[in-house]
């Protein structure tokens, strides 16, 4: 019988069961956290680590934007301005360094597609803040001009000018809102594009009190120009 008991004690199943029972008793006596709690904590730590790394990536993109630094440089993505700044930051950022060196290649958030997505998300946040301030002001001036991008597609650059109260003072703010692509540069089309964009941004109910364009006939025309068509729907929109 002793031989059988000794054999049983050395059995792998017995050792596993003993370890599990000891762990169970410790959990019941609150001497250690449960496996579920430990897994949950690891999961939370992973989320926090990913957020820290992603924050560093977003801040680097914002820095490039503020300083007018192109994210890419040449054809090699690994030697781009974006990667160079990020790698330099990783020297003192432990979480970022760990992310760059140990994360799976398809989960590092560094690809051009992810960069563009983050840029668009940043643009959306900035645009929402500007629109919120314009709505709070209640009235504003639209500023627009035509330009062509590298692919020769005509675009309308749309900006707004408004007053905003900050720290007890009323400030005059002027902000770019969007580029609006267009294939047609007639006054009718441009006015329609501008109106549609303002509606998309949620500014259709705010009062337009001014318009600022260049001297091109399709912009300043008193009958068919953009300013005349905008003024038809917004009588207070004085053209300058």
mmCIF file of C-alpha atoms in Angstrom:
data_model
loop_
_atom_site.group_PDB
_atom_site.id
_atom_site.type_symbol
_atom_site.label_atom_id
_atom_site.label_comp_id
_atom_site.label_asym_id
_atom_site.label_seq_id
_atom_site.Cartn_x
_atom_site.Cartn_y
_atom_site.Cartn_z
ATOM 1 C CA UNK A 1 0.000 0.000 0.000
ATOM 2 C CA UNK A 2 2.843 2.420 0.852
ATOM 3 C CA UNK A 3 4.375 1.703 -2.531
ATOM 4 C CA UNK A 4 1.087 2.627 -4.219
ATOM 5 C CA UNK A 5 0.762 5.821 -2.144
ATOM 6 C CA UNK A 6 4.330 6.869 -2.989
ATOM 7 C CA UNK A 7 3.656 6.170 -6.645
ATOM 8 C CA UNK A 8 0.466 8.227 -6.516
ATOM 9 C CA UNK A 9 2.218 11.169 -4.831
ATOM 10 C CA UNK A 10 4.818 11.254 -7.596
ATOM 11 C CA UNK A 11 2.135 11.084 -10.299
ATOM 12 C CA UNK A 12 1.893 14.222 -12.472
ATOM 13 C CA UNK A 13 -1.918 14.360 -12.176
ATOM 14 C CA UNK A 14 -1.680 14.301 -8.387
ATOM 15 C CA UNK A 15 0.885 17.120 -8.378
ATOM 16 C CA UNK A 16 -1.290 19.226 -10.701
ATOM 17 C CA UNK A 17 -4.400 18.633 -8.566
ATOM 18 C CA UNK A 18 -2.490 19.482 -5.386
ATOM 19 C CA UNK A 19 -1.177 22.715 -6.875
ATOM 20 C CA UNK A 20 -4.669 23.676 -8.071
ATOM 21 C CA UNK A 21 -6.209 22.957 -4.660
ATOM 22 C CA UNK A 22 -3.545 25.033 -2.925
ATOM 23 C CA UNK A 23 -4.114 27.902 -5.316
ATOM 24 C CA UNK A 24 -7.879 27.587 -4.824
ATOM 25 C CA UNK A 25 -7.515 27.810 -1.050
ATOM 26 C CA UNK A 26 -5.263 30.877 -1.368
ATOM 27 C CA UNK A 27 -7.803 32.599 -3.610
ATOM 28 C CA UNK A 28 -10.623 31.773 -1.152
ATOM 29 C CA UNK A 29 -8.501 33.143 1.712
ATOM 30 C CA UNK A 30 -7.700 36.258 -0.398
ATOM 31 C CA UNK A 31 -3.998 35.428 -0.245
ATOM 32 C CA UNK A 32 -3.687 35.822 -4.025
ATOM 33 C CA UNK A 33 -5.752 37.044 -6.978
ATOM 34 C CA UNK A 34 -7.723 34.634 -9.126
ATOM 35 C CA UNK A 35 -6.502 33.583 -12.570
ATOM 36 C CA UNK A 36 -9.321 35.620 -14.108
ATOM 37 C CA UNK A 37 -8.182 38.704 -12.200
ATOM 38 C CA UNK A 38 -4.564 38.139 -13.251
ATOM 39 C CA UNK A 39 -5.575 37.709 -16.888
ATOM 40 C CA UNK A 40 -7.740 40.818 -16.603
ATOM 41 C CA UNK A 41 -4.834 42.822 -15.195
ATOM 42 C CA UNK A 42 -2.522 41.664 -17.967
ATOM 43 C CA UNK A 43 -5.194 42.691 -20.469
ATOM 44 C CA UNK A 44 -5.522 46.120 -18.830
ATOM 45 C CA UNK A 45 -1.747 46.560 -18.822
ATOM 46 C CA UNK A 46 -1.612 45.674 -22.515
ATOM 47 C CA UNK A 47 -4.327 48.216 -23.333
ATOM 48 C CA UNK A 48 -2.530 50.911 -21.332
ATOM 49 C CA UNK A 49 0.779 50.131 -23.029
ATOM 50 C CA UNK A 50 -0.824 50.260 -26.491
ATOM 51 C CA UNK A 51 -2.487 53.568 -25.668
ATOM 52 C CA UNK A 52 0.817 55.079 -24.564
ATOM 53 C CA UNK A 53 2.505 53.953 -27.769
ATOM 54 C CA UNK A 54 -0.369 55.172 -29.947
ATOM 55 C CA UNK A 55 -0.366 58.541 -28.132
ATOM 56 C CA UNK A 56 3.322 58.953 -28.949
ATOM 57 C CA UNK A 57 2.645 58.118 -32.611
ATOM 58 C CA UNK A 58 -0.241 60.606 -32.818
ATOM 59 C CA UNK A 59 1.800 63.329 -31.093
ATOM 60 C CA UNK A 60 4.622 62.775 -33.600
ATOM 61 C CA UNK A 61 2.202 63.165 -36.515
ATOM 62 C CA UNK A 62 0.800 66.356 -34.948
ATOM 63 C CA UNK A 63 4.340 67.693 -34.447
ATOM 64 C CA UNK A 64 5.153 67.105 -38.134
ATOM 65 C CA UNK A 65 1.939 68.885 -39.096
ATOM 66 C CA UNK A 66 2.568 71.891 -36.838
ATOM 67 C CA UNK A 67 6.158 72.273 -38.051
ATOM 68 C CA UNK A 68 5.223 71.690 -41.706
ATOM 69 C CA UNK A 69 7.489 68.627 -41.877
ATOM 70 C CA UNK A 70 6.632 66.023 -44.519
ATOM 71 C CA UNK A 71 6.052 62.628 -42.908
ATOM 72 C CA UNK A 72 7.722 60.817 -45.784
ATOM 73 C CA UNK A 73 11.206 61.427 -47.170
ATOM 74 C CA UNK A 74 12.121 59.591 -50.347
ATOM 75 C CA UNK A 75 10.803 56.116 -51.109
ATOM 76 C CA UNK A 76 12.073 54.287 -48.018
ATOM 77 C CA UNK A 77 9.444 54.368 -45.275
ATOM 78 C CA UNK A 78 11.955 53.200 -42.655
ATOM 79 C CA UNK A 79 14.002 56.380 -43.197
ATOM 80 C CA UNK A 80 11.090 58.815 -43.269
ATOM 81 C CA UNK A 81 10.949 61.941 -41.084
ATOM 82 C CA UNK A 82 8.103 60.350 -39.164
ATOM 83 C CA UNK A 83 10.108 57.230 -38.284
ATOM 84 C CA UNK A 84 13.239 59.248 -37.484
ATOM 85 C CA UNK A 85 11.415 61.458 -34.968
ATOM 86 C CA UNK A 86 9.613 58.452 -33.494
ATOM 87 C CA UNK A 87 12.860 56.491 -33.063
ATOM 88 C CA UNK A 88 14.515 59.496 -31.427
ATOM 89 C CA UNK A 89 11.602 59.795 -29.019
ATOM 90 C CA UNK A 90 11.832 56.083 -28.204
ATOM 91 C CA UNK A 91 15.279 56.651 -26.668
ATOM 92 C CA UNK A 92 13.625 58.121 -23.562
ATOM 93 C CA UNK A 93 10.135 56.605 -23.925
ATOM 94 C CA UNK A 94 10.262 53.051 -22.532
ATOM 95 C CA UNK A 95 6.711 52.119 -23.553
ATOM 96 C CA UNK A 96 7.240 53.361 -27.113
ATOM 97 C CA UNK A 97 10.598 51.579 -27.439
ATOM 98 C CA UNK A 98 9.032 48.308 -26.280
ATOM 99 C CA UNK A 99 6.196 48.753 -28.760
ATOM 100 C CA UNK A 100 8.520 49.470 -31.701
ATOM 101 C CA UNK A 101 10.816 46.542 -30.954
ATOM 102 C CA UNK A 102 8.390 43.842 -29.803
ATOM 103 C CA UNK A 103 4.991 44.505 -31.406
ATOM 104 C CA UNK A 104 3.981 42.458 -34.440
ATOM 105 C CA UNK A 105 4.828 44.184 -37.713
ATOM 106 C CA UNK A 106 1.151 44.458 -38.631
ATOM 107 C CA UNK A 107 0.250 45.961 -35.233
ATOM 108 C CA UNK A 108 2.751 48.796 -34.869
ATOM 109 C CA UNK A 109 0.453 51.534 -36.283
ATOM 110 C CA UNK A 110 3.249 52.884 -38.497
ATOM 111 C CA UNK A 111 2.108 52.164 -42.058
ATOM 112 C CA UNK A 112 1.276 55.041 -44.469
ATOM 113 C CA UNK A 113 -2.366 53.919 -44.369
ATOM 114 C CA UNK A 114 -2.487 54.242 -40.573
ATOM 115 C CA UNK A 115 -0.695 57.594 -40.783
ATOM 116 C CA UNK A 116 -3.339 58.892 -43.196
ATOM 117 C CA UNK A 117 -6.130 57.560 -41.008
ATOM 118 C CA UNK A 118 -4.685 59.298 -37.944
ATOM 119 C CA UNK A 119 -4.246 62.533 -39.920
ATOM 120 C CA UNK A 120 -7.907 62.387 -40.992
ATOM 121 C CA UNK A 121 -9.014 61.742 -37.396
ATOM 122 C CA UNK A 122 -6.959 64.718 -36.178
ATOM 123 C CA UNK A 123 -8.448 66.877 -38.944
ATOM 124 C CA UNK A 124 -11.949 65.797 -37.939
ATOM 125 C CA UNK A 125 -11.310 66.757 -34.294
ATOM 126 C CA UNK A 126 -9.896 70.169 -35.257
ATOM 127 C CA UNK A 127 -12.761 70.825 -37.678
ATOM 128 C CA UNK A 128 -15.339 69.886 -35.020
ATOM 129 C CA UNK A 129 -13.779 72.312 -32.539
ATOM 130 C CA UNK A 130 -13.783 75.173 -35.075
ATOM 131 C CA UNK A 131 -17.405 74.473 -36.029
ATOM 132 C CA UNK A 132 -18.366 74.413 -32.348
ATOM 133 C CA UNK A 133 -16.791 77.844 -31.824
ATOM 134 C CA UNK A 134 -18.484 79.255 -34.932
ATOM 135 C CA UNK A 135 -21.864 77.992 -33.731
ATOM 136 C CA UNK A 136 -21.220 79.560 -30.340
ATOM 137 C CA UNK A 137 -20.393 82.882 -32.037
ATOM 138 C CA UNK A 138 -23.644 82.697 -34.023
ATOM 139 C CA UNK A 139 -22.324 84.493 -37.108
ATOM 140 C CA UNK A 140 -19.247 84.336 -39.303
ATOM 141 C CA UNK A 141 -17.576 85.261 -42.582
ATOM 142 C CA UNK A 142 -16.591 82.732 -45.239
ATOM 143 C CA UNK A 143 -13.291 83.077 -47.098
ATOM 144 C CA UNK A 144 -12.643 81.035 -50.222
ATOM 145 C CA UNK A 145 -10.233 80.752 -53.112
ATOM 146 C CA UNK A 146 -9.526 78.396 -55.994
ATOM 147 C CA UNK A 147 -6.326 76.392 -56.347
ATOM 148 C CA UNK A 148 -5.083 73.238 -58.074
ATOM 149 C CA UNK A 149 -3.406 70.262 -56.404
ATOM 150 C CA UNK A 150 -0.502 68.253 -57.883
ATOM 151 C CA UNK A 151 -2.916 66.152 -59.936
ATOM 152 C CA UNK A 152 -4.321 69.390 -61.473
ATOM 153 C CA UNK A 153 -7.698 68.870 -59.783
ATOM 154 C CA UNK A 154 -9.328 72.200 -58.973
ATOM 155 C CA UNK A 155 -10.051 72.774 -55.305
ATOM 156 C CA UNK A 156 -11.793 75.391 -53.226
ATOM 157 C CA UNK A 157 -9.979 76.314 -50.039
ATOM 158 C CA UNK A 158 -12.644 77.210 -47.484
ATOM 159 C CA UNK A 159 -11.908 79.200 -44.320
ATOM 160 C CA UNK A 160 -14.047 80.978 -41.733
ATOM 161 C CA UNK A 161 -13.571 84.179 -39.753
ATOM 162 C CA UNK A 162 -15.485 84.718 -36.512
ATOM 163 C CA UNK A 163 -15.284 86.160 -33.009
ATOM 164 C CA UNK A 164 -14.804 83.991 -29.951
ATOM 165 C CA UNK A 165 -14.786 84.856 -26.262
ATOM 166 C CA UNK A 166 -11.721 83.526 -24.462
ATOM 167 C CA UNK A 167 -10.563 84.478 -20.956
ATOM 168 C CA UNK A 168 -13.005 87.370 -20.882
ATOM 169 C CA UNK A 169 -11.831 88.806 -24.210
ATOM 170 C CA UNK A 170 -13.432 88.670 -27.642
ATOM 171 C CA UNK A 171 -10.892 87.453 -30.180
ATOM 172 C CA UNK A 172 -11.150 87.488 -33.953
ATOM 173 C CA UNK A 173 -10.257 84.021 -35.240
ATOM 174 C CA UNK A 174 -9.602 82.913 -38.793
ATOM 175 C CA UNK A 175 -9.301 79.191 -39.526
ATOM 176 C CA UNK A 176 -9.015 76.928 -42.546
ATOM 177 C CA UNK A 177 -11.834 74.366 -42.694
ATOM 178 C CA UNK A 178 -11.479 72.219 -45.789
ATOM 179 C CA UNK A 179 -10.389 71.694 -49.375
ATOM 180 C CA UNK A 180 -13.374 71.049 -51.646
ATOM 181 C CA UNK A 181 -12.522 69.291 -54.955
ATOM 182 C CA UNK A 182 -14.433 70.454 -58.022
ATOM 183 C CA UNK A 183 -14.291 69.818 -61.775
ATOM 184 C CA UNK A 184 -16.236 72.947 -62.621
ATOM 185 C CA UNK A 185 -15.304 76.499 -61.620
ATOM 186 C CA UNK A 186 -18.433 78.349 -62.615
ATOM 187 C CA UNK A 187 -19.989 80.625 -60.004
ATOM 188 C CA UNK A 188 -23.025 78.369 -59.723
ATOM 189 C CA UNK A 189 -20.988 75.219 -59.042
ATOM 190 C CA UNK A 190 -18.596 76.883 -56.602
ATOM 191 C CA UNK A 191 -21.438 78.433 -54.626
ATOM 192 C CA UNK A 192 -23.221 75.074 -54.502
ATOM 193 C CA UNK A 193 -20.054 73.283 -53.340
ATOM 194 C CA UNK A 194 -19.467 75.857 -50.588
ATOM 195 C CA UNK A 195 -23.092 75.666 -49.407
ATOM 196 C CA UNK A 196 -23.033 71.860 -49.372
ATOM 197 C CA UNK A 197 -19.811 71.814 -47.352
ATOM 198 C CA UNK A 198 -21.171 74.295 -44.809
ATOM 199 C CA UNK A 199 -24.268 72.127 -44.489
ATOM 200 C CA UNK A 200 -22.161 68.964 -44.038
ATOM 201 C CA UNK A 201 -20.245 70.713 -41.258
ATOM 202 C CA UNK A 202 -23.483 71.714 -39.549
ATOM 203 C CA UNK A 203 -23.147 75.470 -40.175
ATOM 204 C CA UNK A 204 -26.222 75.913 -42.355
ATOM 205 C CA UNK A 205 -28.200 77.549 -39.520
ATOM 206 C CA UNK A 206 -25.480 80.000 -38.473
ATOM 207 C CA UNK A 207 -25.593 83.510 -39.938
ATOM 208 C CA UNK A 208 -23.115 84.410 -42.687
ATOM 209 C CA UNK A 209 -22.363 88.141 -42.408
ATOM 210 C CA UNK A 210 -19.439 88.370 -44.823
ATOM 211 C CA UNK A 211 -17.750 86.860 -47.877
ATOM 212 C CA UNK A 212 -14.124 87.254 -48.914
ATOM 213 C CA UNK A 213 -12.919 86.165 -52.370
ATOM 214 C CA UNK A 214 -10.468 87.295 -55.038
ATOM 215 C CA UNK A 215 -11.445 89.497 -57.956
ATOM 216 C CA UNK A 216 -12.184 86.729 -60.482
ATOM 217 C CA UNK A 217 -15.482 87.223 -62.266
ATOM 218 C CA UNK A 218 -16.837 83.831 -61.237
ATOM 219 C CA UNK A 219 -16.266 84.818 -57.594
ATOM 220 C CA UNK A 220 -17.219 88.516 -57.478
ATOM 221 C CA UNK A 221 -19.861 88.620 -60.245
ATOM 222 C CA UNK A 222 -22.941 90.567 -59.128
ATOM 223 C CA UNK A 223 -25.368 88.318 -61.005
ATOM 224 C CA UNK A 224 -23.821 84.859 -61.503
ATOM 225 C CA UNK A 225 -20.807 85.046 -59.222
ATOM 226 C CA UNK A 226 -20.359 83.072 -56.011
ATOM 227 C CA UNK A 227 -20.932 86.135 -53.835
ATOM 228 C CA UNK A 228 -24.276 86.914 -55.529
ATOM 229 C CA UNK A 229 -25.538 83.342 -55.179
ATOM 230 C CA UNK A 230 -24.461 83.099 -51.519
ATOM 231 C CA UNK A 231 -26.025 86.488 -50.790
ATOM 232 C CA UNK A 232 -29.316 85.268 -52.239
ATOM 233 C CA UNK A 233 -29.605 82.705 -49.427
ATOM 234 C CA UNK A 234 -27.780 84.842 -46.835
ATOM 235 C CA UNK A 235 -28.838 88.515 -47.300
ATOM 236 C CA UNK A 236 -26.420 89.760 -44.610
ATOM 237 C CA UNK A 237 -23.353 88.241 -46.317
ATOM 238 C CA UNK A 238 -21.536 91.365 -47.515
ATOM 239 C CA UNK A 239 -18.869 90.675 -50.152
ATOM 240 C CA UNK A 240 -15.370 92.074 -49.745
#
